[in-house]
Amino acid sequence: DQQVKQNSPSLSVQEGRISILNCDYTNSMFDYFLWYKKYPAEGPTFLISISSIKDKNEDGRFTVFLNKSAKHLSLHIVPSQPGDSAVYFCAASANGGATNKLIFGTGTLLAVQP
Amino acid sequence: GEEVAQTPKHLVRGEGQKAKLYCAPIKGHSYVFWYQQVLKNEFKFLISFQNENVFDETGMPKERFSAKCLPNSPCSLEIQATKLEDSAVYFCASSQGAGAYGYTFGSGTRLTVV
């Protein structure tokens, strides 16, 4: 039972345009959501997070939107840069995101074309 | 140090042999997590520790897998009598705990069982 789903295995975007990565979840107990970025042969790197009490969190070029009623979150990257090319994982946690296990989606491979 | 150090980077074991993986968390981080990435993009939570105490072991297989975090030593994940299906990348991560945003992953140990 996949509690966190990323339905797009891959996404290709032109440099300078917006990248939108989507994530859906099924467990209403999740209260903290995170995005990780992963390059080949490296561990995932924390990118941005959002608590369920918010609907938006912004950090530079990265913005995460949370729609609790739809159990949907998205990561917006604008403007996209070639260095953003990586696999992006959505993750969710119940009772906080730093002490409890994370449930990961299956990832979306983002390719930013120069 | 400021990184989670995992050793070895690669490990090859014959079926039935023992495998032992090590993880040195970031100094000052009290939580340690182990994840298994079997398929290319699928992370499975195994176990977490709060200091040397098991915090959550709901993902640990009942047989053959064990883990420890002892004071003044790297944490370890041990697999007795490895099977082909244990072939995966094993990631360790650490966190300061409550109030932190996400956690920091190591670069993983690739275990190949032949």
CSV table of N, CA, C and O in Angstrom, one decimal, chain A residues 2 32 34 36 38 41-44 46 49 87 89 97-107, chain B residues 31 33 35 37 40-43 45 48 55-56 58 91 95 97-98 100-103 105-107:
chain,number,residue,atom,x,y,z
A,2,GLN,N,0.9,2.0,-1.1
A,2,GLN,CA,1.8,3.1,-1.3
A,2,GLN,C,1.1,4.3,-0.6
A,2,GLN,O,0.1,4.8,-1.2
A,32,TYR,N,3.6,16.3,8.5
A,32,TYR,CA,4.8,17.0,8.1
A,32,TYR,C,5.3,16.4,6.8
A,32,TYR,O,5.3,15.2,6.7
A,34,LEU,N,8.1,16.7,3.4
A,34,LEU,CA,9.4,17.1,3.0
A,34,LEU,C,9.7,16.8,1.6
A,34,LEU,O,9.1,15.8,1.1
A,36,TYR,N,13.0,15.9,-0.8
A,36,TYR,CA,14.5,15.6,-0.9
A,36,TYR,C,14.9,15.6,-2.3
A,36,TYR,O,14.1,15.1,-3.2
A,38,LYS,N,17.9,14.0,-4.9
A,38,LYS,CA,19.0,13.0,-4.9
A,38,LYS,C,19.7,12.9,-6.2
A,38,LYS,O,19.1,12.8,-7.3
A,41,ALA,N,24.4,8.1,-6.9
A,41,ALA,CA,25.5,7.7,-6.0
A,41,ALA,C,25.7,8.6,-4.8
A,41,ALA,O,26.7,8.6,-4.1
A,42,GLU,N,24.6,9.4,-4.5
A,42,GLU,CA,24.7,10.2,-3.2
A,42,GLU,C,23.4,9.9,-2.4
A,42,GLU,O,22.4,9.4,-2.9
A,43,GLY,N,23.5,10.3,-1.2
A,43,GLY,CA,22.3,10.2,-0.4
A,43,GLY,C,21.3,11.4,-0.7
A,43,GLY,O,21.7,12.4,-1.2
A,44,PRO,N,20.0,11.2,-0.3
A,44,PRO,CA,19.1,12.3,-0.5
A,44,PRO,C,19.5,13.5,0.3
A,44,PRO,O,20.0,13.4,1.4
A,46,PHE,N,18.1,17.1,1.9
A,46,PHE,CA,16.8,17.8,2.3
A,46,PHE,C,16.7,19.1,1.6
A,46,PHE,O,17.7,19.9,1.5
A,49,SER,N,10.5,21.8,3.5
A,49,SER,CA,9.5,21.1,4.2
A,49,SER,C,8.3,22.0,4.5
A,49,SER,O,8.3,23.2,4.3
A,87,VAL,N,16.8,13.4,-9.0
A,87,VAL,CA,15.5,12.7,-8.6
A,87,VAL,C,15.0,13.4,-7.4
A,87,VAL,O,15.7,13.7,-6.4
A,89,PHE,N,12.3,13.4,-4.3
A,89,PHE,CA,11.4,12.5,-3.5
A,89,PHE,C,10.6,13.4,-2.6
A,89,PHE,O,11.1,14.3,-1.9
A,97,GLY,N,8.9,15.8,11.6
A,97,GLY,CA,9.8,15.3,10.5
A,97,GLY,C,11.2,15.0,10.9
A,97,GLY,O,12.0,14.7,10.0
A,98,ALA,N,11.6,15.1,12.1
A,98,ALA,CA,13.0,15.0,12.5
A,98,ALA,C,13.2,13.8,13.4
A,98,ALA,O,14.3,13.5,13.7
A,99,THR,N,12.2,13.3,14.0
A,99,THR,CA,12.4,12.2,15.0
A,99,THR,C,11.7,10.9,14.5
A,99,THR,O,12.0,9.9,15.0
A,100,ASN,N,10.7,11.1,13.6
A,100,ASN,CA,10.0,9.9,13.2
A,100,ASN,C,10.3,9.5,11.8
A,100,ASN,O,10.8,10.2,11.0
A,101,LYS,N,9.9,8.2,11.5
A,101,LYS,CA,10.3,7.7,10.2
A,101,LYS,C,9.5,8.5,9.1
A,101,LYS,O,8.5,9.0,9.3
A,102,LEU,N,10.2,8.5,8.0
A,102,LEU,CA,9.6,9.1,6.8
A,102,LEU,C,9.1,8.0,5.8
A,102,LEU,O,9.7,7.0,5.7
A,103,ILE,N,8.0,8.3,5.2
A,103,ILE,CA,7.4,7.5,4.2
A,103,ILE,C,7.7,8.2,2.9
A,103,ILE,O,7.2,9.3,2.7
A,104,PHE,N,8.4,7.5,2.0
A,104,PHE,CA,8.8,8.2,0.8
A,104,PHE,C,8.0,7.8,-0.4
A,104,PHE,O,7.4,6.7,-0.5
A,105,GLY,N,7.8,8.7,-1.3
A,105,GLY,CA,7.3,8.4,-2.6
A,105,GLY,C,8.4,7.8,-3.5
A,105,GLY,O,9.5,7.6,-3.0
A,106,THR,N,8.0,7.4,-4.7
A,106,THR,CA,9.0,6.7,-5.6
A,106,THR,C,9.8,7.6,-6.4
A,106,THR,O,10.6,7.1,-7.2
A,107,GLY,N,9.6,8.9,-6.3
A,107,GLY,CA,10.6,9.8,-6.9
A,107,GLY,C,10.1,10.3,-8.3
A,107,GLY,O,9.4,9.6,-9.0
B,31,TYR,N,19.4,11.3,17.0
B,31,TYR,CA,18.6,10.3,16.3
B,31,TYR,C,19.3,9.7,15.0
B,31,TYR,O,19.9,10.5,14.3
B,33,PHE,N,18.8,6.9,11.8
B,33,PHE,CA,17.8,6.1,11.0
B,33,PHE,C,18.5,5.3,10.0
B,33,PHE,O,19.5,5.7,9.4
B,35,TYR,N,17.6,3.2,6.3
B,35,TYR,CA,16.6,3.0,5.2
B,35,TYR,C,17.3,2.0,4.2
B,35,TYR,O,18.5,2.0,4.0
B,37,GLN,N,17.1,0.9,0.2
B,37,GLN,CA,16.6,1.3,-1.1
B,37,GLN,C,16.8,0.1,-2.1
B,37,GLN,O,17.9,-0.1,-2.5
B,40,LYS,N,15.2,1.0,-7.6
B,40,LYS,CA,16.0,2.3,-7.9
B,40,LYS,C,15.5,3.4,-7.0
B,40,LYS,O,16.2,4.3,-6.6
B,41,ASN,N,14.1,3.5,-6.9
B,41,ASN,CA,13.6,4.7,-6.3
B,41,ASN,C,12.6,4.4,-5.1
B,41,ASN,O,11.7,5.2,-4.9
B,42,GLU,N,12.9,3.3,-4.4
B,42,GLU,CA,11.9,2.9,-3.4
B,42,GLU,C,12.7,2.8,-2.0
B,42,GLU,O,13.5,1.9,-1.8
B,43,PHE,N,12.4,3.7,-1.1
B,43,PHE,CA,13.1,3.7,0.2
B,43,PHE,C,12.1,3.0,1.2
B,43,PHE,O,11.0,3.3,1.3
B,45,PHE,N,11.9,2.2,5.3
B,45,PHE,CA,12.4,2.5,6.7
B,45,PHE,C,12.6,1.1,7.4
B,45,PHE,O,11.8,0.2,7.3
B,48,SER,N,15.1,3.1,13.8
B,48,SER,CA,15.7,4.3,14.2
B,48,SER,C,16.1,4.2,15.7
B,48,SER,O,15.6,3.4,16.4
B,55,PHE,N,14.4,3.4,18.9
B,55,PHE,CA,13.2,4.3,18.9
B,55,PHE,C,12.0,3.8,18.2
B,55,PHE,O,10.9,3.8,18.7
B,56,ASP,N,12.3,3.2,17.0
B,56,ASP,CA,11.2,2.7,16.2
B,56,ASP,C,11.8,1.5,15.4
B,56,ASP,O,12.7,1.8,14.6
B,58,THR,N,9.8,-0.7,13.6
B,58,THR,CA,8.6,-1.3,12.9
B,58,THR,C,9.0,-1.8,11.5
B,58,THR,O,8.3,-2.6,10.9
B,91,PHE,N,20.9,3.2,3.4
B,91,PHE,CA,21.2,4.6,3.8
B,91,PHE,C,21.0,4.8,5.3
B,91,PHE,O,20.0,4.3,5.9
B,95,SER,N,19.7,13.0,12.9
B,95,SER,CA,18.9,14.2,13.1
B,95,SER,C,19.1,14.7,14.5
B,95,SER,O,19.4,13.9,15.4
B,97,GLY,N,16.8,16.0,16.3
B,97,GLY,CA,15.6,15.7,17.0
B,97,GLY,C,14.6,16.7,16.9
B,97,GLY,O,14.6,17.5,15.9
B,98,ALA,N,13.7,16.8,17.8
B,98,ALA,CA,12.5,17.7,17.7
B,98,ALA,C,12.9,19.1,17.4
B,98,ALA,O,13.8,19.6,18.0
B,100,ALA,N,14.1,20.1,14.6
B,100,ALA,CA,14.9,20.1,13.4
B,100,ALA,C,14.0,19.9,12.1
B,100,ALA,O,12.9,19.4,12.2
B,101,TYR,N,14.5,20.2,11.0
B,101,TYR,CA,13.8,20.1,9.7
B,101,TYR,C,14.4,19.0,8.9
B,101,TYR,O,15.4,19.1,8.3
B,102,GLY,N,13.7,17.9,8.9
B,102,GLY,CA,14.2,16.7,8.1
B,102,GLY,C,15.5,16.2,8.8
B,102,GLY,O,15.9,16.6,9.9
B,103,TYR,N,16.1,15.2,8.1
B,103,TYR,CA,17.4,14.8,8.6
B,103,TYR,C,18.4,14.6,7.5
B,103,TYR,O,18.0,14.8,6.3
B,105,PHE,N,21.2,12.6,5.4
B,105,PHE,CA,21.5,11.3,4.9
B,105,PHE,C,23.0,11.1,4.6
B,105,PHE,O,23.7,12.1,4.2
B,106,GLY,N,23.5,9.9,4.8
B,106,GLY,CA,24.8,9.6,4.3
B,106,GLY,C,24.7,9.2,2.9
B,106,GLY,O,23.6,9.2,2.3
B,107,SER,N,25.8,8.8,2.3
B,107,SER,CA,25.8,8.5,0.8
B,107,SER,C,25.5,7.1,0.5
B,107,SER,O,25.5,6.7,-0.6
